[in-house]
mmCIF file of C-alpha atoms in Angstrom:
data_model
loop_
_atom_site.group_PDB
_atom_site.id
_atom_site.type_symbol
_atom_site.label_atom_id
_atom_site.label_comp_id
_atom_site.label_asym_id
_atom_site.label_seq_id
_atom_site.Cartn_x
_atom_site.Cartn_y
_atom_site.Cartn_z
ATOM 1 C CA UNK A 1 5.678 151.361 212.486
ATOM 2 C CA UNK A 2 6.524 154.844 212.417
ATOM 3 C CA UNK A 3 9.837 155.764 210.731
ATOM 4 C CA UNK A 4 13.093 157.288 212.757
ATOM 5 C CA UNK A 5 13.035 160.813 210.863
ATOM 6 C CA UNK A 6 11.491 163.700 213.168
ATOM 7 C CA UNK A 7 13.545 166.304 214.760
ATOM 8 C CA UNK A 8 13.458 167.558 217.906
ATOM 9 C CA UNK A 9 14.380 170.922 219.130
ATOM 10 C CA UNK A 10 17.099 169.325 221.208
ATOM 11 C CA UNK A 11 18.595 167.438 217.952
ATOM 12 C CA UNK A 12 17.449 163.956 218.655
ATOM 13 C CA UNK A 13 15.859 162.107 215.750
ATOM 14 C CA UNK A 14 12.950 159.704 217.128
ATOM 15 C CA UNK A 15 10.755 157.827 215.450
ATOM 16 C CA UNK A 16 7.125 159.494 216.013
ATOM 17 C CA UNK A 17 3.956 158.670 213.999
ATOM 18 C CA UNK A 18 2.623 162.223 213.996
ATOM 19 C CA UNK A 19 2.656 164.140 210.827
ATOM 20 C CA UNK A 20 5.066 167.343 210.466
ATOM 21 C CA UNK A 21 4.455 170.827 209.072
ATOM 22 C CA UNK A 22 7.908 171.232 207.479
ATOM 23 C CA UNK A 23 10.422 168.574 205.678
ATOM 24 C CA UNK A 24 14.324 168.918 206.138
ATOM 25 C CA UNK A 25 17.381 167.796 204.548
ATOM 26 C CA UNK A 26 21.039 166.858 206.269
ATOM 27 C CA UNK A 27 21.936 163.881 203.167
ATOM 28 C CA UNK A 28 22.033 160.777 203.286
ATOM 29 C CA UNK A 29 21.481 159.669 207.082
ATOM 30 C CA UNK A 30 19.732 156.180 206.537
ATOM 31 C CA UNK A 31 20.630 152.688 205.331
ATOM 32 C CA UNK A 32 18.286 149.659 205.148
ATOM 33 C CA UNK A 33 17.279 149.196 208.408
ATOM 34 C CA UNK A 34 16.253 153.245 208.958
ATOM 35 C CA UNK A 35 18.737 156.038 210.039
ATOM 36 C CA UNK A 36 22.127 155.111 210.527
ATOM 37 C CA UNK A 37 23.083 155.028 214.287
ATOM 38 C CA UNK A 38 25.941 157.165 214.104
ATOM 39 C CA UNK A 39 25.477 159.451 211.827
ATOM 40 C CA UNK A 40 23.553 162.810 212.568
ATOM 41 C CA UNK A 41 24.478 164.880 209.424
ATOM 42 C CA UNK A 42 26.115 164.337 205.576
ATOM 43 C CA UNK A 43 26.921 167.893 204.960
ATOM 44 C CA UNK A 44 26.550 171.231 206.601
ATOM 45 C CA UNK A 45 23.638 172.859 204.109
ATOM 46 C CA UNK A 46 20.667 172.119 206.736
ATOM 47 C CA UNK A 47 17.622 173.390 205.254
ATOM 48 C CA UNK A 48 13.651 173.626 205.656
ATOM 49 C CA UNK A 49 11.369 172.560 203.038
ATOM 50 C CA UNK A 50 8.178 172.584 202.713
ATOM 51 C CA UNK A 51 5.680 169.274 202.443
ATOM 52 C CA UNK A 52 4.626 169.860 198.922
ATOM 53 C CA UNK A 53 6.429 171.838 195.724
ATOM 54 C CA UNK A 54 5.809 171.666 192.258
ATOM 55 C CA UNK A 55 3.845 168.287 192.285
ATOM 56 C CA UNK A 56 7.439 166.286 193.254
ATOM 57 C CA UNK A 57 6.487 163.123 194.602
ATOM 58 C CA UNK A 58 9.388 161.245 196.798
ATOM 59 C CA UNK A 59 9.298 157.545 198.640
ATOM 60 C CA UNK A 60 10.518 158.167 202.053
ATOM 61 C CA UNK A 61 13.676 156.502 202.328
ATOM 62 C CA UNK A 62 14.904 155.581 198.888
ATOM 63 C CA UNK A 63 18.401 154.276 198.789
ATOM 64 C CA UNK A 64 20.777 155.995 197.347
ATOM 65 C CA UNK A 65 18.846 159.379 198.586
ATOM 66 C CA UNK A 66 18.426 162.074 201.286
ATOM 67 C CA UNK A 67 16.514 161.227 204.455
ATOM 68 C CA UNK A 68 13.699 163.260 204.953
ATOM 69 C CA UNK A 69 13.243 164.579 208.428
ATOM 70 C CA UNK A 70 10.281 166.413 209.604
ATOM 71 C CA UNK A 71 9.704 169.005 211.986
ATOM 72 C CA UNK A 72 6.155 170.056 214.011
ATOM 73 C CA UNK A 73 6.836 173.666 212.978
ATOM 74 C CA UNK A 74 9.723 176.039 211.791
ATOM 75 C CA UNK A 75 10.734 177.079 214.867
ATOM 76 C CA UNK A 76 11.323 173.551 215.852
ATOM 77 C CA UNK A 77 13.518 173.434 212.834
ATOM 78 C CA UNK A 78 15.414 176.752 213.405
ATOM 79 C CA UNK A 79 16.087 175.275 217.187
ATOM 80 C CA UNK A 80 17.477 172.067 215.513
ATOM 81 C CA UNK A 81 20.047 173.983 213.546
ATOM 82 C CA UNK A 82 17.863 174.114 209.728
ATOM 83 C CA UNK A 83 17.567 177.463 207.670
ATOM 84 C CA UNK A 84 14.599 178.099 205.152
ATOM 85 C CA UNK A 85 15.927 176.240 201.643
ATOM 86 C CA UNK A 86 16.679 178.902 199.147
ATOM 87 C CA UNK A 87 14.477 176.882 196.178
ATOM 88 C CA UNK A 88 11.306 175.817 197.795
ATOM 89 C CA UNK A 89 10.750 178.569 200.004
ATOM 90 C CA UNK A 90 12.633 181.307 198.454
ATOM 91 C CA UNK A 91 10.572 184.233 199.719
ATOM 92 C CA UNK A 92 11.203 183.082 203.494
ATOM 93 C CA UNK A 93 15.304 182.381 202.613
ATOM 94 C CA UNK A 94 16.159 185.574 201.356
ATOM 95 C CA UNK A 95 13.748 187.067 203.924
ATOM 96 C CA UNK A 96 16.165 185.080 206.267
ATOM 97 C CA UNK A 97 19.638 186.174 205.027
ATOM 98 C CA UNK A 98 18.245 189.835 205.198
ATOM 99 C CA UNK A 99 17.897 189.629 208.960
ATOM 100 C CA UNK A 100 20.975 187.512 209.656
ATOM 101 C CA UNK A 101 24.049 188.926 210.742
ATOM 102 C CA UNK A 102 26.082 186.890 208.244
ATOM 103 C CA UNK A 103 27.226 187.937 205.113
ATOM 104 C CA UNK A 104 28.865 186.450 202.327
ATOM 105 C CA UNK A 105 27.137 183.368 200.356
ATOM 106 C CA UNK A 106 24.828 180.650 201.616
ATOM 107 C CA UNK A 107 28.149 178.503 202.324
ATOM 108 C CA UNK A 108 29.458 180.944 204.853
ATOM 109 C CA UNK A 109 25.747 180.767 207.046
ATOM 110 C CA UNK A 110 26.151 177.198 206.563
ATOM 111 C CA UNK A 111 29.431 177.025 207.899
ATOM 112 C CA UNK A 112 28.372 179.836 211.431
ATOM 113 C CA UNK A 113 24.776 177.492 211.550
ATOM 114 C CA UNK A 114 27.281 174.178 212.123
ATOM 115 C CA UNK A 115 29.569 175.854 214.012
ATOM 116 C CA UNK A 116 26.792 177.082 216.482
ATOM 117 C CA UNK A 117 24.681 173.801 216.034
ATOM 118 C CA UNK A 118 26.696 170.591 215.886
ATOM 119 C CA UNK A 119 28.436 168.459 218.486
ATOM 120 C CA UNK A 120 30.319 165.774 216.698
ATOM 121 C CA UNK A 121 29.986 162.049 218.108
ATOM 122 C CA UNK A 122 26.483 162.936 220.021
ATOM 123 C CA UNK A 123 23.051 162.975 218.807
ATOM 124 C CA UNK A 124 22.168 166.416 220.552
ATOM 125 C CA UNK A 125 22.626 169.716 219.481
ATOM 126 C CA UNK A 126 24.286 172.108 221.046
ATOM 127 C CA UNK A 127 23.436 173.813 224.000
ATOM 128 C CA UNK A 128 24.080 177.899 224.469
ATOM 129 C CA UNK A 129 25.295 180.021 227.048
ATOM 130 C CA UNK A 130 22.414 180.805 229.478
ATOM 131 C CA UNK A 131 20.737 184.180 228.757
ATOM 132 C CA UNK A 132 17.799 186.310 229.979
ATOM 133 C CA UNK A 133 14.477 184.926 229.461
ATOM 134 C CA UNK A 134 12.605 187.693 229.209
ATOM 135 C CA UNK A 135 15.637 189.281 226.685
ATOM 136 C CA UNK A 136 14.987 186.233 223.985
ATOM 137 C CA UNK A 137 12.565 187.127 220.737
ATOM 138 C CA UNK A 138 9.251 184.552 220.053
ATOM 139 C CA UNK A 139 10.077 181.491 218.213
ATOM 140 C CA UNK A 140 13.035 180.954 220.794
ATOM 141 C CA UNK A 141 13.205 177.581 222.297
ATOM 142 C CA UNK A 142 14.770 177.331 225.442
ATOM 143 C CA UNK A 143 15.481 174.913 228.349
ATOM 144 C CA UNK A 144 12.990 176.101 231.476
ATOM 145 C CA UNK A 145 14.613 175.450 234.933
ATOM 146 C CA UNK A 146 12.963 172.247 235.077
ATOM 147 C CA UNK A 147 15.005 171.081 232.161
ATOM 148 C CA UNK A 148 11.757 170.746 230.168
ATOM 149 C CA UNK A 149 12.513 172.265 226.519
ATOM 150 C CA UNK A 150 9.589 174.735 224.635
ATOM 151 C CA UNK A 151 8.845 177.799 222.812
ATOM 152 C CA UNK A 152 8.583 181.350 223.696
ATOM 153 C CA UNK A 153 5.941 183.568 222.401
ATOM 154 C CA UNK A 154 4.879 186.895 224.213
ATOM 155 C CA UNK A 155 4.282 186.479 227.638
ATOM 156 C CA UNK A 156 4.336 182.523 227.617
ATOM 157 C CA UNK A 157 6.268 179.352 227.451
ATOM 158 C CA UNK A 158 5.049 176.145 225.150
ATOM 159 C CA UNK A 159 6.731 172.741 226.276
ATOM 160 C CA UNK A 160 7.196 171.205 223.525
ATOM 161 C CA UNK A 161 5.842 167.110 222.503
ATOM 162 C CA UNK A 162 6.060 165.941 219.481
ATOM 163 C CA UNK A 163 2.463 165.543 218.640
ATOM 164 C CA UNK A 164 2.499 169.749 219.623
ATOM 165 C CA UNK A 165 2.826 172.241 222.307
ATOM 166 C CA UNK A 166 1.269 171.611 225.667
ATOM 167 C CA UNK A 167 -0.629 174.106 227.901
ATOM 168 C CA UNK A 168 1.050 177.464 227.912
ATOM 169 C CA UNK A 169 2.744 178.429 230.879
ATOM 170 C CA UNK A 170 4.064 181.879 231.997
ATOM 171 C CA UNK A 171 7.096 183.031 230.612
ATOM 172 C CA UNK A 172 10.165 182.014 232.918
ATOM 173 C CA UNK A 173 11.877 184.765 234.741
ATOM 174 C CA UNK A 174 15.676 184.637 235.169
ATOM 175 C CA UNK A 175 18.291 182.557 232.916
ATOM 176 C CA UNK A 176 17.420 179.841 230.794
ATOM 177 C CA UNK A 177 19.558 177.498 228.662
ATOM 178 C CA UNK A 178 19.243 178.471 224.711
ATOM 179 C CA UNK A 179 18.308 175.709 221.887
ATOM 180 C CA UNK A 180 18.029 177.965 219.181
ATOM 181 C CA UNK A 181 21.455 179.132 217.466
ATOM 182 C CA UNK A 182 21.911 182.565 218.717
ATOM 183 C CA UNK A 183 22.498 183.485 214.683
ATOM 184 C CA UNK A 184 18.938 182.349 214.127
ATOM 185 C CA UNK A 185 17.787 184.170 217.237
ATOM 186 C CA UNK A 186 19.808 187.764 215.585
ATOM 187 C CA UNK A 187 17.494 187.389 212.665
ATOM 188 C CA UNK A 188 14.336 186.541 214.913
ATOM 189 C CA UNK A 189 15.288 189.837 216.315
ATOM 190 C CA UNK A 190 16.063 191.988 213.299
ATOM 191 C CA UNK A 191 12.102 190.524 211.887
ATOM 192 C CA UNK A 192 12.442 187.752 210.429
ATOM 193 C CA UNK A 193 8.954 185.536 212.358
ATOM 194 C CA UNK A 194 8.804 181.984 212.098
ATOM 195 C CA UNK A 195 6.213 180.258 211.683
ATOM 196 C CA UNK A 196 5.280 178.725 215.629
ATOM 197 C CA UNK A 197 2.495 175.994 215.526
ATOM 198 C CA UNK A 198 0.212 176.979 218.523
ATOM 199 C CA UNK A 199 -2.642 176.066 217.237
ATOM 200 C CA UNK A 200 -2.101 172.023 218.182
ATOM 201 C CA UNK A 201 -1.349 173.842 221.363
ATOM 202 C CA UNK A 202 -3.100 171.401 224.036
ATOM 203 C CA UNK A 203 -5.324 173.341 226.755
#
């Protein structure tokens, strides 16, 4: 039985047997029966690991240690509120904080990601104030006016499914409702490209 640790753009952890392309870190959400139901986060330092660095080897799980929570690709974990983590993917993080319109140390992004990301007492993230569809950057995810959430890249929008993105449909035209922190959306602006799994695109 699949284990209750992937995120989905919206913020909702599910249990999901399909494999990730990115790990994340929150704490310590679980206990021994799988996450705790009512906790969402242990500390505000959300980050983006990748699956495999320097040969570490981890049992999913382990008491007295963080939950690991997976995401299909990094947007999906830039709409869920998680930043590239400054050890295992260095390169990307400081690439990051170069194109993000917050300065001071990693605490103070931290502390605008949370602010922008995290509803206490409910297991969804936050959503934004609607905005232009056609005035968002790729890697955006966004609620359609069907209420179905996806990615935008070019002239198309991915809804989103755990096991990938289905068939690509045009971009919408008009206002949408953002997923994506607008902080993380400034840096997809100023350059910074994450990485969008469309090739488990379904067509």
């Amino acid at each position: 039985m699949p284990l209750q640790n992937r995120v989905q753009p919206t913020g909702e952890i599910i249990a999901h047997p399909a494999r990730g392309g990115f790990m994340g870190n929150r704490g310590i959400l679980h206990d021994e029966d799988g996450l705790h139901p009512k906790r969402r986060w242990a500390h505000q330092n959300w980050v983006c690991c990748v699956l495999s660095f320097k040969g570490r080897r981890r049992q999913l799980m382990a008491p007295g240690r963080y939950t690991e929570l997976f995401f299909l690709d990094e947007a999906v974990a830039f709409a869920a509120g998680h930043r590239p983590c400054a050890e295992c993917r260095g390169a990307e993080y400081r690439r990051f904080r170069a194109c993000c319109d917050v300065p001071g140390p990693a605490a103070a992004l931290d502390r605008q990601l949370h602010a922008e990301r995290a509803v206490p007492r409910i297991f969804q993230q936050r959503r934004h104030a609607d905005v232009e569809a056609h005035d968002l950057p790729d890697g955006s995810f966004i609620l359609d006016h069907e209420g179905k959430n996806g990615v935008l890249s070019g002239d198309a929008f991915y809804p989103y499914a755990p096991e990938g993105y289905q068939t690509a449909q045009k971009r919408p035209q008009g206002r949408v409702t953002l997923l994506t922190p607008p902080s993380v959306v400034t840096a997809f602006r100023a350059g910074y490209r994450p990485q969008i799994a469309l090739e488990k695109a379904q067509v």
